[in-house]
Coordinates of C-alpha atoms in Angstrom, one line a residue:
M1 CA 0.0 0.0 0.0
K2 CA 1.3 3.5 -0.9
P3 CA 2.2 5.8 2.0
D4 CA -0.5 8.3 1.1
R5 CA -3.2 5.6 1.0
K6 CA -1.9 4.1 4.2
S7 CA -2.0 7.5 5.9
K8 CA -5.5 8.1 4.6
L9 CA -6.7 4.8 5.9
Y10 CA -5.4 5.3 9.4
V11 CA -6.6 8.9 9.7
H12 CA -10.2 8.0 8.4
L13 CA -10.4 4.9 10.6
L14 CA -9.4 6.8 13.6
F15 CA -12.0 9.5 12.8
W16 CA -14.9 7.1 12.4
I17 CA -14.0 5.3 15.6
L18 CA -13.9 8.5 17.6
Y19 CA -17.0 9.8 15.9
Y20 CA -18.9 6.6 16.6
I21 CA -17.8 6.6 20.3
L22 CA -18.9 10.3 20.6
E23 CA -22.3 9.6 19.1
V24 CA -22.9 6.6 21.3
Y25 CA -22.1 8.6 24.3
L26 CA -24.4 11.5 23.4
D27 CA -27.3 9.3 22.5
F28 CA -26.9 7.2 25.6
Y29 CA -26.8 10.4 27.7
W30 CA -29.9 11.6 25.9
S31 CA -31.8 8.3 26.5
R32 CA -31.4 8.7 30.2
Y33 CA -34.0 11.5 30.2
Q34 CA -36.2 10.2 27.4
F35 CA -36.5 6.6 28.7
P36 CA -35.6 6.8 32.5
A37 CA -37.5 3.5 33.2
T38 CA -35.3 1.5 30.9
E39 CA -32.3 -0.2 32.4
W40 CA -29.0 1.3 31.4
Q41 CA -27.7 -2.0 29.9
T42 CA -30.6 -2.1 27.5
R43 CA -30.3 1.6 26.7
L44 CA -26.6 1.1 25.9
Q45 CA -27.2 -1.9 23.7
N46 CA -29.9 0.0 21.8
T47 CA -27.7 3.0 21.4
I48 CA -24.8 0.9 20.0
V49 CA -27.1 -0.7 17.4
L50 CA -28.9 2.5 16.3
E51 CA -25.7 4.5 16.0
L52 CA -24.2 1.7 13.9
G53 CA -27.2 2.0 11.6
Y54 CA -26.8 5.7 11.3
L55 CA -23.1 5.3 10.6
L56 CA -23.9 3.1 7.6
I57 CA -26.1 5.9 6.2
K58 CA -23.6 8.7 6.9
M59 CA -20.4 7.2 5.5
P60 CA -21.6 7.0 1.8
L61 CA -22.7 10.6 2.0
A62 CA -19.4 11.7 3.4
Y63 CA -17.3 10.0 0.7
A64 CA -19.6 11.2 -2.0
L65 CA -18.8 14.7 -0.8
L66 CA -15.1 14.0 -1.0
Y67 CA -15.5 12.5 -4.5
V68 CA -17.2 15.7 -5.7
Y69 CA -14.4 17.8 -4.2
E70 CA -11.7 15.8 -6.0
T71 CA -13.5 15.8 -9.4
T72 CA -12.6 18.4 -12.0
G73 CA -14.0 19.7 -15.3
I74 CA -17.5 19.0 -16.7
K75 CA -17.6 15.9 -14.6
K76 CA -17.5 18.0 -11.5
F77 CA -20.8 19.7 -12.5
L78 CA -22.5 16.3 -13.0
T79 CA -21.2 15.1 -9.7
Y80 CA -22.7 18.2 -8.0
I81 CA -26.1 17.2 -9.4
L82 CA -25.6 13.6 -8.4
Y83 CA -24.6 14.7 -4.9
C84 CA -27.8 16.6 -4.5
F85 CA -29.7 13.4 -5.2
I86 CA -27.5 11.5 -2.8
I87 CA -28.3 14.1 0.0
V88 CA -32.0 13.7 -0.6
A89 CA -31.7 9.9 -0.6
A90 CA -29.6 10.0 2.6
V91 CA -32.2 12.2 4.3
L92 CA -35.0 9.9 3.3
T93 CA -33.1 6.9 4.4
H94 CA -32.2 8.6 7.7
R95 CA -35.9 9.4 8.3
F96 CA -37.1 5.9 7.4
F97 CA -34.5 4.4 9.7
T98 CA -35.5 6.7 12.5
H99 CA -39.2 6.7 12.1
Y100 CA -39.9 3.0 11.2
I101 CA -37.1 1.2 12.9
I102 CA -35.5 3.1 15.8
Y103 CA -38.5 4.4 17.6
P104 CA -41.0 1.5 17.2
H105 CA -38.6 -1.5 17.3
I106 CA -35.7 -0.3 19.5
Y107 CA -37.4 2.3 21.8
G108 CA -40.8 0.7 21.6
V109 CA -42.6 4.0 21.2
T110 CA -44.0 6.3 18.5
E111 CA -41.8 9.1 17.3
T112 CA -43.1 12.5 18.5
L113 CA -42.3 16.2 18.3
D114 CA -41.3 17.4 21.7
G115 CA -43.2 14.5 23.2
K116 CA -46.6 15.9 22.3
Q117 CA -47.8 15.0 18.8
P118 CA -46.8 12.1 16.5
S119 CA -44.1 12.8 14.0
G120 CA -44.8 11.7 10.4
F121 CA -42.2 10.2 8.1
I122 CA -42.0 13.4 6.1
N123 CA -42.1 16.3 8.5
G124 CA -40.3 19.6 7.7
L125 CA -38.7 20.0 11.1
V126 CA -37.5 16.5 11.6
A127 CA -36.4 16.3 8.0
F128 CA -34.3 19.5 8.5
N129 CA -32.8 18.0 11.6
S130 CA -31.8 14.9 9.7
F131 CA -30.4 17.0 7.0
M132 CA -28.3 19.1 9.4
D133 CA -27.1 15.9 11.2
L134 CA -25.9 14.4 7.9
I135 CA -24.3 17.6 6.6
F136 CA -22.5 18.3 9.9
M137 CA -21.0 14.8 9.8
A138 CA -20.0 15.1 6.1
G139 CA -18.4 18.5 6.8
L140 CA -16.4 16.9 9.6
I141 CA -14.9 14.2 7.5
F142 CA -14.4 16.7 4.7
G143 CA -12.4 18.9 7.0
V144 CA -10.3 16.0 8.3
E145 CA -9.4 14.9 4.8
I146 CA -8.5 18.4 3.6
T147 CA -6.4 19.0 6.6
R148 CA -4.6 15.6 6.0
Q149 CA -4.0 16.5 2.4
K150 CA -2.6 19.9 3.3
N151 CA -0.3 18.4 5.9
L152 CA 0.9 15.8 3.4
L153 CA 1.6 18.5 0.8
K154 CA 3.6 20.5 3.4
E155 CA 5.7 17.4 4.1
Q156 CA 6.3 16.8 0.4
I157 CA 7.3 20.4 -0.2
S158 CA 9.6 20.3 2.8
L159 CA 11.2 17.1 1.5
L160 CA 11.7 18.6 -1.9
K161 CA 13.3 21.7 -0.4
S162 CA 15.6 19.6 1.7
E163 CA 16.7 17.5 -1.3
K164 CA 17.2 20.7 -3.4
L165 CA 19.4 22.2 -0.6
D166 CA 21.4 19.0 -0.3
Q167 CA 22.1 19.0 -4.1
E168 CA 23.1 22.7 -4.0
L169 CA 25.4 22.2 -1.0
T170 CA 27.0 19.2 -2.7
M171 CA 27.7 21.4 -5.7
L172 CA 29.1 24.2 -3.6
K173 CA 31.4 21.8 -1.7
A174 CA 32.6 20.3 -5.0
Q175 CA 33.8 23.7 -6.0
I176 CA 36.0 24.0 -3.0
N177 CA 37.8 20.6 -2.9
P178 CA 39.4 20.6 -6.4
H179 CA 40.7 24.2 -5.9
F180 CA 42.6 23.3 -2.7
L181 CA 43.8 20.0 -4.2
F182 CA 45.2 21.5 -7.4
N183 CA 46.9 24.4 -5.6
T184 CA 48.6 22.1 -3.1
L185 CA 49.7 19.7 -5.8
N186 CA 51.2 22.6 -7.7
N187 CA 53.2 23.6 -4.6
I188 CA 54.3 20.0 -3.9
Y189 CA 55.5 19.8 -7.5
G190 CA 57.5 23.0 -7.0
M191 CA 59.0 21.7 -3.8
A192 CA 59.9 18.4 -5.5
L193 CA 61.8 20.2 -8.2
K194 CA 63.8 22.0 -5.5
K195 CA 64.2 18.6 -3.7
A196 CA 62.9 20.3 -0.5
D197 CA 63.2 18.1 2.7
E198 CA 59.6 19.1 3.6
T199 CA 58.1 17.4 0.6
P200 CA 57.2 14.1 2.3
D201 CA 55.7 15.9 5.3
V202 CA 53.5 18.0 3.0
I203 CA 52.3 14.9 1.1
L204 CA 51.4 13.2 4.4
Q205 CA 49.4 16.2 5.7
L206 CA 47.7 16.5 2.3
S207 CA 46.6 12.8 2.4
K208 CA 45.0 13.5 5.8
V209 CA 43.2 16.6 4.5
M210 CA 42.0 14.8 1.4
R211 CA 40.8 11.8 3.4
Y212 CA 38.7 14.2 5.5
N213 CA 37.4 16.0 2.4
I214 CA 36.4 12.8 0.6
Y215 CA 35.0 10.7 3.5
E216 CA 34.2 12.8 6.5
A217 CA 32.9 15.8 4.5
A218 CA 30.4 13.6 2.7
E219 CA 28.2 13.7 5.9
R220 CA 25.7 16.5 6.3
Y221 CA 27.1 17.3 9.8
I222 CA 30.2 16.3 11.7
S223 CA 31.6 17.0 15.2
I224 CA 33.4 20.4 15.4
D225 CA 36.5 18.8 16.9
K226 CA 37.1 16.8 13.7
D227 CA 36.6 20.0 11.7
V228 CA 39.1 21.8 13.8
E229 CA 41.6 19.0 13.4
N230 CA 41.2 19.3 9.6
I231 CA 41.9 23.1 9.8
K232 CA 45.1 22.4 11.8
D233 CA 46.3 19.9 9.2
F234 CA 45.7 22.4 6.5
L235 CA 47.6 25.1 8.5
Q236 CA 50.6 22.7 8.9
I237 CA 50.7 22.3 5.1
Q238 CA 50.7 26.1 4.7
Q239 CA 53.3 26.5 7.4
I240 CA 55.7 24.2 5.5
R241 CA 55.1 26.0 2.3
H242 CA 55.5 29.5 3.8
H243 CA 58.5 29.5 6.1
D244 CA 58.0 33.1 7.2
L245 CA 54.3 32.6 7.9
V246 CA 53.3 33.4 11.5
I247 CA 50.3 31.3 12.6
R248 CA 48.3 31.9 15.8
F249 CA 45.4 29.5 16.4
K250 CA 43.4 29.8 19.6
E251 CA 40.4 27.6 20.4
D252 CA 38.1 27.5 23.3
I253 CA 35.4 24.8 22.8
D254 CA 33.2 23.7 25.6
Q255 CA 31.4 21.0 23.6
P256 CA 33.7 19.2 21.1
S257 CA 30.8 16.9 20.0
Q258 CA 28.8 19.9 18.7
E259 CA 27.8 19.2 15.1
I260 CA 28.6 21.5 12.3
S261 CA 28.5 21.3 8.5
P262 CA 31.9 20.2 7.3
L263 CA 34.2 22.4 5.2
I264 CA 32.4 25.6 6.3
L265 CA 35.1 27.0 8.6
I266 CA 38.1 25.9 6.6
Q267 CA 36.9 27.9 3.6
F268 CA 37.6 31.1 5.4
V269 CA 41.1 29.9 6.0
E270 CA 41.6 28.9 2.4
N271 CA 40.2 32.3 1.3
A272 CA 42.7 34.0 3.7
F273 CA 45.6 32.2 1.9
K274 CA 44.3 32.7 -1.6
H275 CA 43.6 36.4 -1.4
G276 CA 45.9 37.5 1.4
V277 CA 48.8 35.5 2.8
S278 CA 50.0 34.0 -0.6
E279 CA 50.1 37.5 -2.0
T280 CA 52.0 39.1 0.8
L281 CA 55.6 39.9 -0.2
G282 CA 57.0 40.4 3.3
Q283 CA 56.3 38.5 6.5
S284 CA 52.8 37.1 6.5
F285 CA 50.5 36.1 9.3
I286 CA 47.1 34.6 10.0
H287 CA 45.4 34.8 13.4
I288 CA 42.5 32.5 14.1
D289 CA 40.3 32.7 17.3
M290 CA 37.6 30.2 17.7
K291 CA 35.2 30.1 20.7
L292 CA 32.2 27.8 21.2
N293 CA 30.2 28.5 24.4
N294 CA 26.7 27.3 25.1
G295 CA 26.0 26.4 21.5
V296 CA 27.2 29.8 20.1
L297 CA 30.3 29.8 17.9
H298 CA 32.5 32.9 17.5
Y299 CA 35.0 32.6 14.7
H300 CA 37.5 35.4 14.1
I301 CA 40.2 35.4 11.4
E302 CA 42.8 38.1 10.6
N303 CA 45.4 37.7 7.9
S304 CA 48.0 39.9 6.2
K305 CA 47.7 41.3 2.7
E306 CA 49.5 43.7 0.5
E307 CA 48.6 47.3 0.8
K308 CA 48.1 47.3 -3.0
P309 CA 47.5 43.7 -3.9
H310 CA 48.5 42.4 -7.2
G311 CA 45.8 41.3 -9.6
N312 CA 42.1 41.5 -9.2
S313 CA 40.5 39.0 -6.7
T314 CA 37.2 37.7 -7.8
K315 CA 36.2 36.7 -4.2
I316 CA 34.2 33.7 -5.7
G317 CA 35.2 31.7 -2.6
L318 CA 33.6 34.2 -0.2
K319 CA 30.4 34.2 -2.3
N320 CA 30.4 30.4 -2.1
I321 CA 30.7 30.5 1.7
R322 CA 27.9 33.1 2.1
R323 CA 25.6 30.9 0.1
Q324 CA 26.3 27.8 2.1
L325 CA 25.7 29.8 5.3
E326 CA 22.4 31.1 4.0
L327 CA 21.3 27.5 3.3
L328 CA 22.5 25.9 6.6
Y329 CA 22.3 28.7 9.2
P330 CA 19.9 31.4 8.0
K331 CA 20.3 33.5 11.2
H332 CA 24.1 33.6 11.2
S333 CA 26.2 36.8 11.4
L334 CA 29.1 37.3 8.9
T335 CA 31.2 40.4 8.5
A336 CA 34.2 40.9 6.4
E337 CA 36.5 44.0 6.6
S338 CA 39.5 45.0 4.6
T339 CA 42.1 47.5 5.8
N340 CA 45.4 48.6 4.3
D341 CA 47.3 45.6 5.5
R342 CA 44.9 42.9 6.6
Y343 CA 41.6 41.1 6.1
I344 CA 39.3 40.6 9.1
V345 CA 36.4 38.1 9.1
N346 CA 34.0 37.6 12.0
L347 CA 31.4 34.8 11.9
I348 CA 28.8 34.0 14.6
I349 CA 26.7 30.8 14.4
D350 CA 24.0 30.0 17.0
F351 CA 23.6 26.3 16.9
N352 CA 20.7 26.6 19.2
D353 CA 18.7 28.1 16.3
S354 CA 16.3 25.4 15.2
S355 CA 15.6 26.9 11.8
R356 CA 18.5 25.0 10.1
F357 CA 17.3 22.0 8.2

């Protein structure tokens, strides 16, 4: 059975059970005053039987209404006409059941109006009461089904949005990994030509970083301590490449198991090297301060840059980061400042914010 049909079956079954119990309770309570001499066991048995009979009349009317609602085009007009006939038939059946079966055979009395005069099979007041009883019940099941369909539609839309965001994030991450890999391989190639002693160390650190990027970063979320370890491996590679680089990394994390989307934080570091440190002619530096306290992350990066940098930076990497943050943490705070000799980035993420998907 399809999930939609299964959901519909469970919801409608629960509705009819609760509706039937409610009707039995109301009629049993009413019979206390109409037939006080009858024992309660008998009244309860009578109520159970008569409400079952009413239920068999009401259910076809209810689902006929749902069928009319779901029909479109010229067929819908014809079903409206058919439904009017169904309502008339349901009212007549309701009256027949009440007048000729319920009162004489179950209650053992003649149906009356306010206990004074006999009530005929076709009587304006009692027919109107039957009509209102049937329409009220049909409206209830109609409302239940429409609510169920709307909730199902919301779930489907939410699922589609989540899948779309997953695809977009995967594409954004794919734009980062090759860039880092190609740049590092180019540097290793240059070091190998010079037969630098640090070449094996760089290759080892690169293998750790790439293992993280390929396997760990495939997850939607990962513990922040693993993400920090990846940043440190990346910085070690850069430290070997840039002998004059001054690195300061401070971390204060009160919950290492806090989950975060992988490759978010390191992109700021990559951007610092791409558009700052690697362009600095003199001594370069990068200062990173990371603090996680009570589910709120404060991430601060400062890095050196030339007063008049060579070339024209496209800052595509920063646009990429901003887009990922918008998707993952809509209520984040990100500021980027450029002075004569440095770039400054401040990021705040509140992991307590439940709006992230």
